[in-house]
Every structure is written in structure tokens, then in C-alpha cells.
GROMACS .gro file of C-alpha atoms in nm:
model
  422
    1MET     CA    1   7.591  18.329   4.466
    2SER     CA    2   7.237  18.190   4.490
    3LEU     CA    3   7.103  18.001   4.793
    4LEU     CA    4   7.108  17.677   4.591
    5ASP     CA    5   7.471  17.736   4.496
    6ARG     CA    6   7.568  17.801   4.860
    7ILE     CA    7   7.395  17.482   4.977
    8THR     CA    8   7.556  17.279   4.699
    9THR     CA    9   7.900  17.416   4.787
   10ALA     CA   10   7.847  17.337   5.155
   11LEU     CA   11   7.766  16.972   5.091
   12PRO     CA   12   8.037  16.708   5.047
   13ARG     CA   13   8.141  16.607   4.695
   14GLY     CA   14   7.912  16.348   4.540
   15THR     CA   15   7.601  16.450   4.732
   16ALA     CA   16   7.407  16.535   4.416
   17PHE     CA   17   7.449  16.188   4.265
   18VAL     CA   18   7.360  16.015   4.591
   19GLY     CA   19   7.078  16.262   4.641
   20VAL     CA   20   6.900  16.169   4.322
   21GLY     CA   21   6.924  15.799   4.401
   22THR     CA   22   6.816  15.853   4.760
   23ALA     CA   23   6.518  16.060   4.651
   24VAL     CA   24   6.402  15.783   4.418
   25LEU     CA   25   6.454  15.512   4.680
   26GLY     CA   26   6.284  15.724   4.945
   27GLY     CA   27   5.986  15.780   4.721
   28ALA     CA   28   5.981  15.409   4.642
   29ASN     CA   29   5.937  15.326   5.010
   30TYR     CA   30   5.623  15.538   5.012
   31VAL     CA   31   5.487  15.375   4.698
   32HIS     CA   32   5.568  15.030   4.836
   33LEU     CA   33   5.394  15.100   5.169
   34ALA     CA   34   5.101  15.271   5.000
   35ALA     CA   35   5.051  14.982   4.756
   36ALA     CA   36   5.066  14.732   5.043
   37GLY     CA   37   4.835  14.942   5.261
   38HIS     CA   38   4.566  14.959   4.993
   39SER     CA   39   4.603  14.591   4.896
   40LEU     CA   40   4.640  14.401   5.224
   41SER     CA   41   4.402  14.339   5.511
   42VAL     CA   42   4.462  14.520   5.842
   43ASP     CA   43   4.614  14.205   5.996
   44ASP     CA   44   4.841  14.141   5.698
   45MET     CA   45   4.945  14.506   5.691
   46ALA     CA   46   5.035  14.484   6.060
   47SER     CA   47   5.258  14.182   5.982
   48PHE     CA   48   5.411  14.364   5.686
   49SER     CA   49   5.471  14.670   5.908
   50VAL     CA   50   5.664  14.463   6.160
   51LEU     CA   51   5.869  14.291   5.887
   52TRP     CA   52   5.948  14.622   5.717
   53THR     CA   53   6.056  14.765   6.054
   54VAL     CA   54   6.279  14.468   6.142
   55VAL     CA   55   6.452  14.486   5.803
   56ALA     CA   56   6.505  14.861   5.844
   57SER     CA   57   6.638  14.823   6.199
   58ILE     CA   58   6.830  14.497   6.239
   59GLY     CA   59   6.928  14.470   5.871
   60LEU     CA   60   7.060  14.822   5.850
   61GLY     CA   61   7.209  14.795   6.198
   62LEU     CA   62   7.421  14.496   6.099
   63PHE     CA   63   7.530  14.580   5.746
   64PHE     CA   64   7.553  14.960   5.731
   65PRO     CA   65   7.855  14.952   5.970
   66VAL     CA   66   8.030  14.722   5.721
   67GLU     CA   67   7.962  14.982   5.450
   68GLN     CA   68   8.098  15.257   5.675
   69GLU     CA   69   8.417  15.070   5.752
   70ILE     CA   70   8.473  14.978   5.387
   71THR     CA   71   8.415  15.343   5.289
   72ARG     CA   72   8.659  15.469   5.553
   73VAL     CA   73   8.936  15.221   5.469
   74VAL     CA   74   8.900  15.253   5.091
   75ALA     CA   75   8.895  15.636   5.108
   76ALA     CA   76   9.221  15.629   5.306
   77ARG     CA   77   9.374  15.390   5.050
   78VAL     CA   78   9.275  15.619   4.763
   79VAL     CA   79   9.456  15.907   4.935
   80ALA     CA   80   9.762  15.683   4.981
   81GLY     CA   81   9.747  15.558   4.620
   82ASP     CA   82   9.682  15.198   4.725
   83GLY     CA   83   9.440  14.951   4.561
   84ALA     CA   84   9.107  14.853   4.718
   85LEU     CA   85   9.047  14.498   4.590
   86PRO     CA   86   9.179  14.335   4.912
   87VAL     CA   87   8.935  14.549   5.112
   88LEU     CA   88   8.647  14.431   4.892
   89ARG     CA   89   8.734  14.067   4.957
   90ARG     CA   90   8.764  14.110   5.332
   91GLY     CA   91   8.454  14.330   5.349
   92ALA     CA   92   8.244  14.076   5.159
   93ALA     CA   93   8.363  13.792   5.383
   94LEU     CA   94   8.278  13.999   5.689
   95ALA     CA   95   7.929  14.086   5.563
   96PHE     CA   96   7.845  13.725   5.481
   97ALA     CA   97   7.970  13.608   5.820
   98LEU     CA   98   7.726  13.851   5.982
   99LEU     CA   99   7.454  13.730   5.745
  100ALA     CA  100   7.510  13.370   5.850
  101ALA     CA  101   7.486  13.474   6.214
  102VAL     CA  102   7.138  13.608   6.138
  103LEU     CA  103   7.007  13.340   5.906
  104VAL     CA  104   7.087  13.047   6.136
  105PRO     CA  105   6.865  13.172   6.422
  106LEU     CA  106   6.593  13.262   6.171
  107GLY     CA  107   6.593  12.905   6.048
  108LEU     CA  108   6.605  12.750   6.394
  109PHE     CA  109   6.327  12.962   6.541
  110ALA     CA  110   6.116  13.026   6.232
  111GLY     CA  111   5.799  12.892   6.390
  112GLN     CA  112   5.829  13.093   6.711
  113LEU     CA  113   5.913  13.414   6.522
  114ALA     CA  114   5.620  13.363   6.284
  115ASP     CA  115   5.380  13.315   6.576
  116LEU     CA  116   5.513  13.617   6.764
  117PHE     CA  117   5.528  13.873   6.482
  118PHE     CA  118   5.355  13.743   6.169
  119HIS     CA  119   5.033  13.571   6.282
  120GLY     CA  120   5.200  13.232   6.222
  121ASP     CA  121   5.297  13.301   5.857
  122ARG     CA  122   5.638  13.132   5.814
  123SER     CA  123   5.674  13.262   5.459
  124LEU     CA  124   5.743  13.605   5.606
  125VAL     CA  125   6.040  13.464   5.799
  126LEU     CA  126   6.176  13.347   5.461
  127ALA     CA  127   6.114  13.693   5.315
  128LEU     CA  128   6.295  13.844   5.613
  129GLY     CA  129   6.601  13.627   5.547
  130GLY     CA  130   6.600  13.722   5.181
  131ALA     CA  131   6.587  14.092   5.264
  132PHE     CA  132   6.884  14.054   5.501
  133ALA     CA  133   7.086  13.878   5.227
  134ALA     CA  134   7.005  14.155   4.980
  135LEU     CA  135   7.117  14.421   5.230
  136ALA     CA  136   7.447  14.241   5.290
  137CYS     CA  137   7.527  14.254   4.917
  138ALA     CA  138   7.409  14.612   4.877
  139HIS     CA  139   7.608  14.761   5.164
  140VAL     CA  140   7.935  14.595   5.064
  141THR     CA  141   7.913  14.737   4.712
  142ARG     CA  142   7.797  15.078   4.833
  143GLY     CA  143   8.091  15.099   5.073
  144MET     CA  144   8.327  15.034   4.784
  145LEU     CA  145   8.159  15.287   4.555
  146ALA     CA  146   8.158  15.560   4.822
  147GLY     CA  147   8.518  15.499   4.926
  148LEU     CA  148   8.633  15.508   4.563
  149GLY     CA  149   8.443  15.831   4.508
  150ARG     CA  150   8.220  15.666   4.246
  151PHE     CA  151   7.907  15.840   4.363
  152GLU     CA  152   7.748  15.808   4.020
  153GLY     CA  153   7.742  15.431   4.070
  154TYR     CA  154   7.627  15.469   4.430
  155GLY     CA  155   7.337  15.688   4.322
  156LEU     CA  156   7.255  15.453   4.034
  157GLN     CA  157   7.226  15.157   4.270
  158LEU     CA  158   6.994  15.348   4.503
  159GLY     CA  159   6.786  15.484   4.217
  160LEU     CA  160   6.751  15.152   4.039
  161ASP     CA  161   6.654  14.983   4.365
  162GLY     CA  162   6.386  15.247   4.408
  163LEU     CA  163   6.252  15.223   4.054
  164LEU     CA  164   6.221  14.847   4.084
  165ARG     CA  165   6.034  14.877   4.414
  166ILE     CA  166   5.796  15.126   4.256
  167GLY     CA  167   5.736  14.916   3.947
  168LEU     CA  168   5.692  14.585   4.128
  169SER     CA  169   5.468  14.709   4.408
  170ALA     CA  170   5.254  14.927   4.179
  171ALA     CA  171   5.211  14.640   3.932
  172MET     CA  172   5.099  14.407   4.210
  173ALA     CA  173   4.853  14.661   4.346
  174MET     CA  174   4.700  14.719   4.002
  175ALA     CA  175   4.681  14.342   3.944
  176GLY     CA  176   4.488  14.297   4.268
  177VAL     CA  177   4.758  14.095   4.447
  178THR     CA  178   4.671  14.046   4.814
  179SER     CA  179   4.967  13.828   4.919
  180VAL     CA  180   5.172  13.982   5.199
  181PHE     CA  181   5.463  13.751   5.099
  182ALA     CA  182   5.467  13.898   4.747
  183PHE     CA  183   5.489  14.255   4.877
  184ALA     CA  184   5.758  14.149   5.126
  185MET     CA  185   5.975  13.988   4.857
  186VAL     CA  186   6.008  14.323   4.681
  187MET     CA  187   6.263  14.404   4.953
  188THR     CA  188   6.480  14.119   4.825
  189VAL     CA  189   6.435  14.130   4.449
  190ALA     CA  190   6.486  14.505   4.394
  191PRO     CA  191   6.817  14.550   4.580
  192VAL     CA  192   6.967  14.229   4.440
  193ILE     CA  193   6.905  14.339   4.080
  194SER     CA  194   7.045  14.688   4.151
  195VAL     CA  195   7.360  14.534   4.299
  196LEU     CA  196   7.412  14.314   3.991
  197VAL     CA  197   7.380  14.615   3.760
  198THR     CA  198   7.638  14.825   3.950
  199LEU     CA  199   7.881  14.541   4.028
  200PRO     CA  200   8.097  14.605   3.716
  201SER     CA  201   8.165  14.960   3.840
  202VAL     CA  202   8.284  14.819   4.172
  203PHE     CA  203   8.525  14.576   4.006
  204ARG     CA  204   8.659  14.842   3.768
  205GLY     CA  205   8.757  15.061   4.061
  206ALA     CA  206   8.884  14.783   4.288
  207ARG     CA  207   9.238  14.740   4.160
  208ALA     CA  208   9.494  14.517   4.329
  209GLY     CA  209   9.672  14.657   4.631
  210SER     CA  210   9.855  14.573   4.949
  211THR     CA  211   9.707  14.307   5.174
  212ALA     CA  212   9.410  14.428   5.376
  213ARG     CA  213   9.451  14.349   5.743
  214TRP     CA  214   9.145  14.222   5.923
  215ARG     CA  215   9.222  14.473   6.196
  216GLU     CA  216   9.154  14.758   5.951
  217LEU     CA  217   8.792  14.650   5.915
  218ILE     CA  218   8.704  14.488   6.245
  219GLU     CA  219   8.895  14.698   6.497
  220HIS     CA  220   8.589  14.915   6.558
  221LEU     CA  221   8.324  14.702   6.386
  222GLY     CA  222   8.176  14.563   6.707
  223LEU     CA  223   8.137  14.915   6.841
  224LEU     CA  224   7.987  15.031   6.511
  225VAL     CA  225   7.740  14.742   6.491
  226GLY     CA  226   7.636  14.812   6.848
  227SER     CA  227   7.593  15.182   6.774
  228THR     CA  228   7.400  15.127   6.453
  229LEU     CA  229   7.175  14.858   6.599
  230LEU     CA  230   7.087  15.081   6.892
  231ALA     CA  231   7.031  15.372   6.651
  232GLN     CA  232   6.792  15.162   6.445
  233VAL     CA  233   6.618  15.035   6.758
  234LEU     CA  234   6.565  15.394   6.866
  235VAL     CA  235   6.424  15.507   6.532
  236ASN     CA  236   6.208  15.201   6.465
  237ILE     CA  237   6.114  15.049   6.800
  238ALA     CA  238   5.782  15.235   6.834
  239VAL     CA  239   5.615  14.994   6.591
  240ILE     CA  240   5.760  14.679   6.749
  241SER     CA  241   5.702  14.786   7.110
  242THR     CA  242   5.342  14.879   7.028
  243LYS     CA  243   5.292  14.536   6.871
  244LEU     CA  244   5.437  14.361   7.176
  245ILE     CA  245   5.250  14.571   7.435
  246ALA     CA  246   4.916  14.597   7.255
  247THR     CA  247   4.909  14.270   7.061
  248ASP     CA  248   4.550  14.316   6.937
  249ASP     CA  249   4.574  14.681   6.829
  250ASN     CA  250   4.670  14.616   6.466
  251ALA     CA  251   4.522  14.951   6.358
  252LEU     CA  252   4.763  15.145   6.579
  253VAL     CA  253   5.061  14.932   6.466
  254ALA     CA  254   4.984  14.991   6.097
  255ALA     CA  255   4.917  15.362   6.152
  256LEU     CA  256   5.238  15.413   6.350
  257LEU     CA  257   5.454  15.262   6.075
  258SER     CA  258   5.297  15.485   5.812
  259ALA     CA  259   5.326  15.790   6.040
  260LEU     CA  260   5.690  15.718   6.119
  261VAL     CA  261   5.772  15.681   5.750
  262LEU     CA  262   5.590  16.005   5.672
  263ALA     CA  263   5.757  16.193   5.957
  264ARG     CA  264   6.094  16.060   5.842
  265VAL     CA  265   6.078  16.207   5.492
  266PRO     CA  266   6.384  16.422   5.573
  267LEU     CA  267   6.580  16.105   5.651
  268PHE     CA  268   6.570  16.017   5.282
  269ALA     CA  269   6.704  16.360   5.191
  270PHE     CA  270   6.958  16.332   5.474
  271GLY     CA  271   7.080  16.004   5.328
  272ALA     CA  272   7.178  16.200   5.018
  273PHE     CA  273   7.486  16.336   5.191
  274GLN     CA  274   7.543  16.084   5.470
  275ALA     CA  275   7.762  15.854   5.258
  276SER     CA  276   7.951  16.142   5.099
  277LEU     CA  277   7.989  16.309   5.441
  278LEU     CA  278   8.166  16.002   5.582
  279ALA     CA  279   8.393  15.983   5.276
  280GLY     CA  280   8.463  16.357   5.303
  281LEU     CA  281   8.542  16.348   5.675
  282SER     CA  282   8.763  16.039   5.627
  283THR     CA  283   8.952  16.210   5.344
  284ALA     CA  284   8.997  16.530   5.548
  285GLN     CA  285   9.132  16.324   5.836
  286ALA     CA  286   9.375  16.134   5.610
  287GLU     CA  287   9.498  16.462   5.460
  288GLY     CA  288   9.527  16.637   5.798
  289ASP     CA  289   9.284  16.911   5.692
  290THR     CA  290   9.163  17.024   6.035
  291ARG     CA  291   8.987  17.337   5.914
  292GLY     CA  292   8.808  17.155   5.632
  293TYR     CA  293   8.701  16.881   5.872
  294ARG     CA  294   8.544  17.123   6.119
  295ARG     CA  295   8.379  17.330   5.845
  296MET     CA  296   8.225  17.020   5.685
  297LEU     CA  297   8.087  16.901   6.020
  298LEU     CA  298   7.936  17.237   6.114
  299ARG     CA  299   7.772  17.283   5.775
  300ALA     CA  300   7.631  16.932   5.778
  301SER     CA  301   7.484  16.992   6.125
  302ALA     CA  302   7.325  17.323   6.020
  303ILE     CA  303   7.174  17.173   5.705
  304THR     CA  304   7.039  16.878   5.904
  305LEU     CA  305   6.864  17.101   6.158
  306GLY     CA  306   6.712  17.313   5.882
  307LEU     CA  307   6.597  17.006   5.696
  308GLY     CA  308   6.431  16.860   6.004
  309ALA     CA  309   6.254  17.185   6.093
  310ALA     CA  310   6.119  17.243   5.743
  311PHE     CA  311   5.984  16.893   5.697
  312GLY     CA  312   5.857  16.879   6.055
  313ILE     CA  313   5.628  17.177   6.001
  314GLY     CA  314   5.485  17.010   5.692
  315ALA     CA  315   5.435  16.678   5.871
  316VAL     CA  316   5.244  16.837   6.159
  317ALA     CA  317   5.019  17.032   5.921
  318LEU     CA  318   4.952  16.763   5.661
  319GLY     CA  319   5.040  16.430   5.822
  320PRO     CA  320   4.701  16.344   5.975
  321VAL     CA  321   4.529  16.410   5.639
  322LEU     CA  322   4.785  16.229   5.423
  323LEU     CA  323   4.807  15.917   5.639
  324PRO     CA  324   4.477  15.753   5.538
  325MET     CA  325   4.485  15.909   5.191
  326LEU     CA  326   4.830  15.785   5.086
  327PHE     CA  327   4.874  15.467   5.285
  328GLY     CA  328   4.519  15.357   5.357
  329ALA     CA  329   4.619  15.367   5.725
  330PRO     CA  330   4.361  15.384   6.007
  331ASP     CA  331   4.278  15.744   6.101
  332VAL     CA  332   4.398  15.728   6.462
  333LEU     CA  333   4.685  15.983   6.476
  334GLY     CA  334   4.678  16.363   6.495
  335PRO     CA  335   4.907  16.670   6.476
  336VAL     CA  336   5.055  16.618   6.824
  337ASP     CA  337   5.163  16.266   6.728
  338PHE     CA  338   5.340  16.402   6.418
  339ALA     CA  339   5.503  16.679   6.622
  340TRP     CA  340   5.671  16.426   6.852
  341LEU     CA  341   5.772  16.201   6.563
  342SER     CA  342   5.915  16.493   6.362
  343LEU     CA  343   6.109  16.624   6.661
  344GLY     CA  344   6.253  16.278   6.717
  345THR     CA  345   6.353  16.255   6.350
  346THR     CA  346   6.537  16.589   6.362
  347PHE     CA  347   6.735  16.491   6.672
  348TYR     CA  348   6.803  16.147   6.525
  349MET     CA  349   6.948  16.292   6.202
  350LEU     CA  350   7.170  16.528   6.399
  351ALA     CA  351   7.291  16.232   6.606
  352MET     CA  352   7.383  16.049   6.284
  353VAL     CA  353   7.592  16.348   6.168
  354LEU     CA  354   7.769  16.376   6.504
  355GLY     CA  355   7.822  16.000   6.502
  356GLN     CA  356   8.012  16.028   6.172
  357ALA     CA  357   8.242  16.279   6.341
  358LEU     CA  358   8.297  16.051   6.640
  359LEU     CA  359   8.375  15.760   6.407
  360THR     CA  360   8.631  15.948   6.198
  361SER     CA  361   8.791  16.110   6.505
  362GLY     CA  362   8.861  15.773   6.666
  363ALA     CA  363   8.580  15.788   6.921
  364ALA     CA  364   8.378  15.481   6.819
  365ARG     CA  365   8.354  15.372   7.183
  366GLN     CA  366   8.206  15.706   7.288
  367GLN     CA  367   7.963  15.686   6.996
  368LEU     CA  368   7.832  15.352   7.124
  369LEU     CA  369   7.806  15.491   7.477
  370ALA     CA  370   7.592  15.780   7.350
  371TRP     CA  371   7.349  15.539   7.181
  372VAL     CA  372   7.338  15.331   7.500
  373VAL     CA  373   7.237  15.642   7.694
  374GLY     CA  374   6.966  15.722   7.440
  375THR     CA  375   6.835  15.366   7.444
  376VAL     CA  376   6.817  15.362   7.823
  377VAL     CA  377   6.618  15.686   7.817
  378LEU     CA  378   6.390  15.544   7.547
  379GLY     CA  379   6.333  15.225   7.747
  380ALA     CA  380   6.253  15.413   8.066
  381ILE     CA  381   5.990  15.627   7.893
  382THR     CA  382   5.844  15.331   7.703
  383LEU     CA  383   5.791  15.146   8.032
  384SER     CA  384   5.635  15.450   8.202
  385PRO     CA  385   5.262  15.465   8.290
  386LEU     CA  386   5.183  15.715   8.013
  387GLU     CA  387   4.925  15.628   7.747
  388LEU     CA  388   5.089  15.381   7.503
  389ARG     CA  389   5.081  15.592   7.188
  390THR     CA  390   5.211  15.899   7.372
  391ARG     CA  391   5.494  15.722   7.549
  392VAL     CA  392   5.640  15.552   7.240
  393GLU     CA  393   5.639  15.885   7.054
  394ILE     CA  394   5.795  16.083   7.341
  395ALA     CA  395   6.048  15.804   7.393
  396TYR     CA  396   6.165  15.844   7.031
  397ALA     CA  397   6.208  16.222   7.064
  398VAL     CA  398   6.368  16.237   7.409
  399GLY     CA  399   6.585  15.931   7.347
  400SER     CA  400   6.724  16.093   7.030
  401LEU     CA  401   6.787  16.418   7.219
  402ALA     CA  402   6.980  16.226   7.484
  403VAL     CA  403   7.208  16.083   7.214
  404VAL     CA  404   7.271  16.428   7.064
  405THR     CA  405   7.352  16.572   7.406
  406SER     CA  406   7.596  16.292   7.488
  407MET     CA  407   7.773  16.318   7.151
  408THR     CA  408   7.799  16.696   7.172
  409LEU     CA  409   7.971  16.676   7.509
  410VAL     CA  410   8.230  16.436   7.367
  411LEU     CA  411   8.288  16.631   7.046
  412ARG     CA  412   8.347  16.958   7.228
  413SER     CA  413   8.675  16.814   7.350
  414ARG     CA  414   8.765  16.628   7.029
  415VAL     CA  415   8.680  16.841   6.725
  416GLY     CA  416   8.988  17.048   6.681
  417TYR     CA  417   9.341  16.918   6.706
  418ARG     CA  418   9.243  16.567   6.816
  419SER     CA  419   8.968  16.535   6.556
  420VAL     CA  420   9.224  16.469   6.289
  421HIS     CA  421   9.531  16.360   6.482
  422SER     CA  422   9.399  16.119   6.746
   0.00000   0.00000   0.00000
């Protein structure tokens, strides 16, 4: 058996379909940022960097847990032979309730938020709300597709989203568009269209079933939202904290976003099996397959570490050269910066894998506690007297390591009998 065959066998079912879509969407993020970086002024790019980071952190932090819970509940229903339409209805209602909780403050404090983050440009607050709405729709449908095992549709949605981002941002760059609002709205238009295209597949798979209890979806949702928000804070906060601490250093803010995106290339590949991993672990738990559960977790962890190491070496060697070339970013970061960022990314990905195990083994509370520990460590280092750029990078790496350490200690006592019977 070839190395490729062994890797493919080790990954959960459906990874290939999700992988193609994730690769396209991941590449689209680079095209989008590169097009914006070469088209916008330094100040506008700094505003765009903050908006992009907020969408990636708060947006994902709020709505990805809804996707996870929908995936988990629907996968269990598939094993039991029950229909998933009631879960879709409750999941959609839940996502839009969270969306309303975000949009109301955005509307009430639009002026203050624009002054603080976007140089007074209120149109970017509107773009931020649109991006949140698009994410709410996307994650509900992705949760259904993953839980139903329709990974072709899941991958199609990701891939179409990516292709639209590439086409729209590249077209604007070639047309000489210099509006930061136009580049920001790509984050709304592309995912909404991709959701509409894949919605028929969701409805075809969502047949009628027994009533979905709210408790099924919300029992651990608060813990999951807390965990995911803290995870996104940890992985994205370097840009925002730099903006808040050094308000006039727009060059460093823009460079840090581009560097973080470049150092997090493996996250896009990691996303290829994250959704299928959760579905696989949930199915193994529902079937009582203890051995399969442990084997899947160990293989996912090994692949994640290898992925992080391989991409990290490339980022350290090529990152400083590629940053200004690809993104038009200020040339202010070097190999040491990329080493810290790559190390943080590797630990962060491993924490996401271990978090899936904690979620499916009934340890959502311990998962949140681990992210709290990591966030506290990150905050302490960020507030230290080290040089600003150094401390935000080290905070990312050491904070992620603290999460991995905490989760590992919990899982040592849970993965085994209790991992599938607790």
C-alpha cells in the first residue's frame, strides 16, 4: 500500500470531498487578501484586516458550534434510522437567534465600532453584519450535510464559496476598484450564493422524523460557543490586540494579518477532515465502537502534527519573502516571527482535534476550561513588557500549547471505556 493510500485510509470517510472544497476556499482567502492588499491603501487594508479577523473569530466562534451540534445530532439520528428535518428547523432557529444577538449591538453601536476599528467608516459595520448573516446560513446547512454524510454537497458549498471569492476579488482588482467596502462584501455575497446552490441537497436528505428536543441542541451549546469563541480569540487576537495597543502602526497590523494567514496554510488542509472527523467520532460513539474511536483520534492527531511541522518549515523559509510579494504587505516580519506563528498554528490544530474528542466523549465543560486556561496564558503574555510584535506571537504559541496540555490531561482519563459510554 502506498503512502497516499495509507493516509487516505487513516482519514475519516468524506475527507476527500471536503478536502477539495477546503483547498479551494483556503486558496480563495489568499486571493481575496492579496487582491485587497494590492488595491487598498495601508489604512484601508488595516481596516479590512480587522474586519476579516473579527468575521473569522466572532463569526466562526458563534456559528461553528451550531454546525457541530447539528452534525452530532443528525449523525446519531442517521444511525438510529430517524429523520433529520426537525433538527434542521431547530438548528436554523437557533442560528438566527444568535445572529440577532449580534446584529442588534452592531446597529446600536455602529458609530463607536466604526471609530474604534474602521477609521470611522460605518459601511464596514454593515459589511460585518452581512458576513455574520452569511455565516449563520452556511454553518446550519454544513452541519446538516456533514451529519447526513453528504460530503459531496459539503465540499461543493466550500468550493463554490471559494471560487466566487476568487472571481469577485480578482475582477475588482483588475478593474482598479479601491473601495474597502466592496472587498468586504465579498464575504457576504460568496457564501450566500453557495448556500443557495447546495440547499436542495440539504432538503433532499432532511426527511421527516421524531420531534427534535431543544435540549438535544442546546444542552452543551453554551459551553461550545464559549470554547469556540475563545479558540478564535486565541488564533486571531494578535491582529486586534496590535491594533488596540499600537493604534498608529497600520503597517504592523496589515503585515500580521497576512503573516498569520500564511502561517495558517495547514489550517485549510486541516479543515478538510475536521467536519468528517466529528461525524466519524459521533458515529463511532453511537455504535459503541471503542477501538475505532481511539484509532481515529490517534491517527487524526498524528496527521495534524505532521501537517503542522511540514508547513511550518516552509513558512519559516519562505514566509518573509512571500509576504510582500503575494499580499503587498509591509516588509516588517522575519523568519523568527513565522516560527512562532507556525508553532502556534500546529498546537492550535492539535487542540481542535482533541476538542472534538472531548465534545463527543461528553466533556464539553472540560473543553471550555482548557480554552479558558489557554486564553489566560495568552492574556498574561500579551500584557507582559516584551516588545509588542514578539509578545503577541509568543502568546499565540504558548497559549495554544497550554490548551493542548490541559486537554491531554483530561483525555488520558476519558479515552477508553468512558470515551464512548459516558
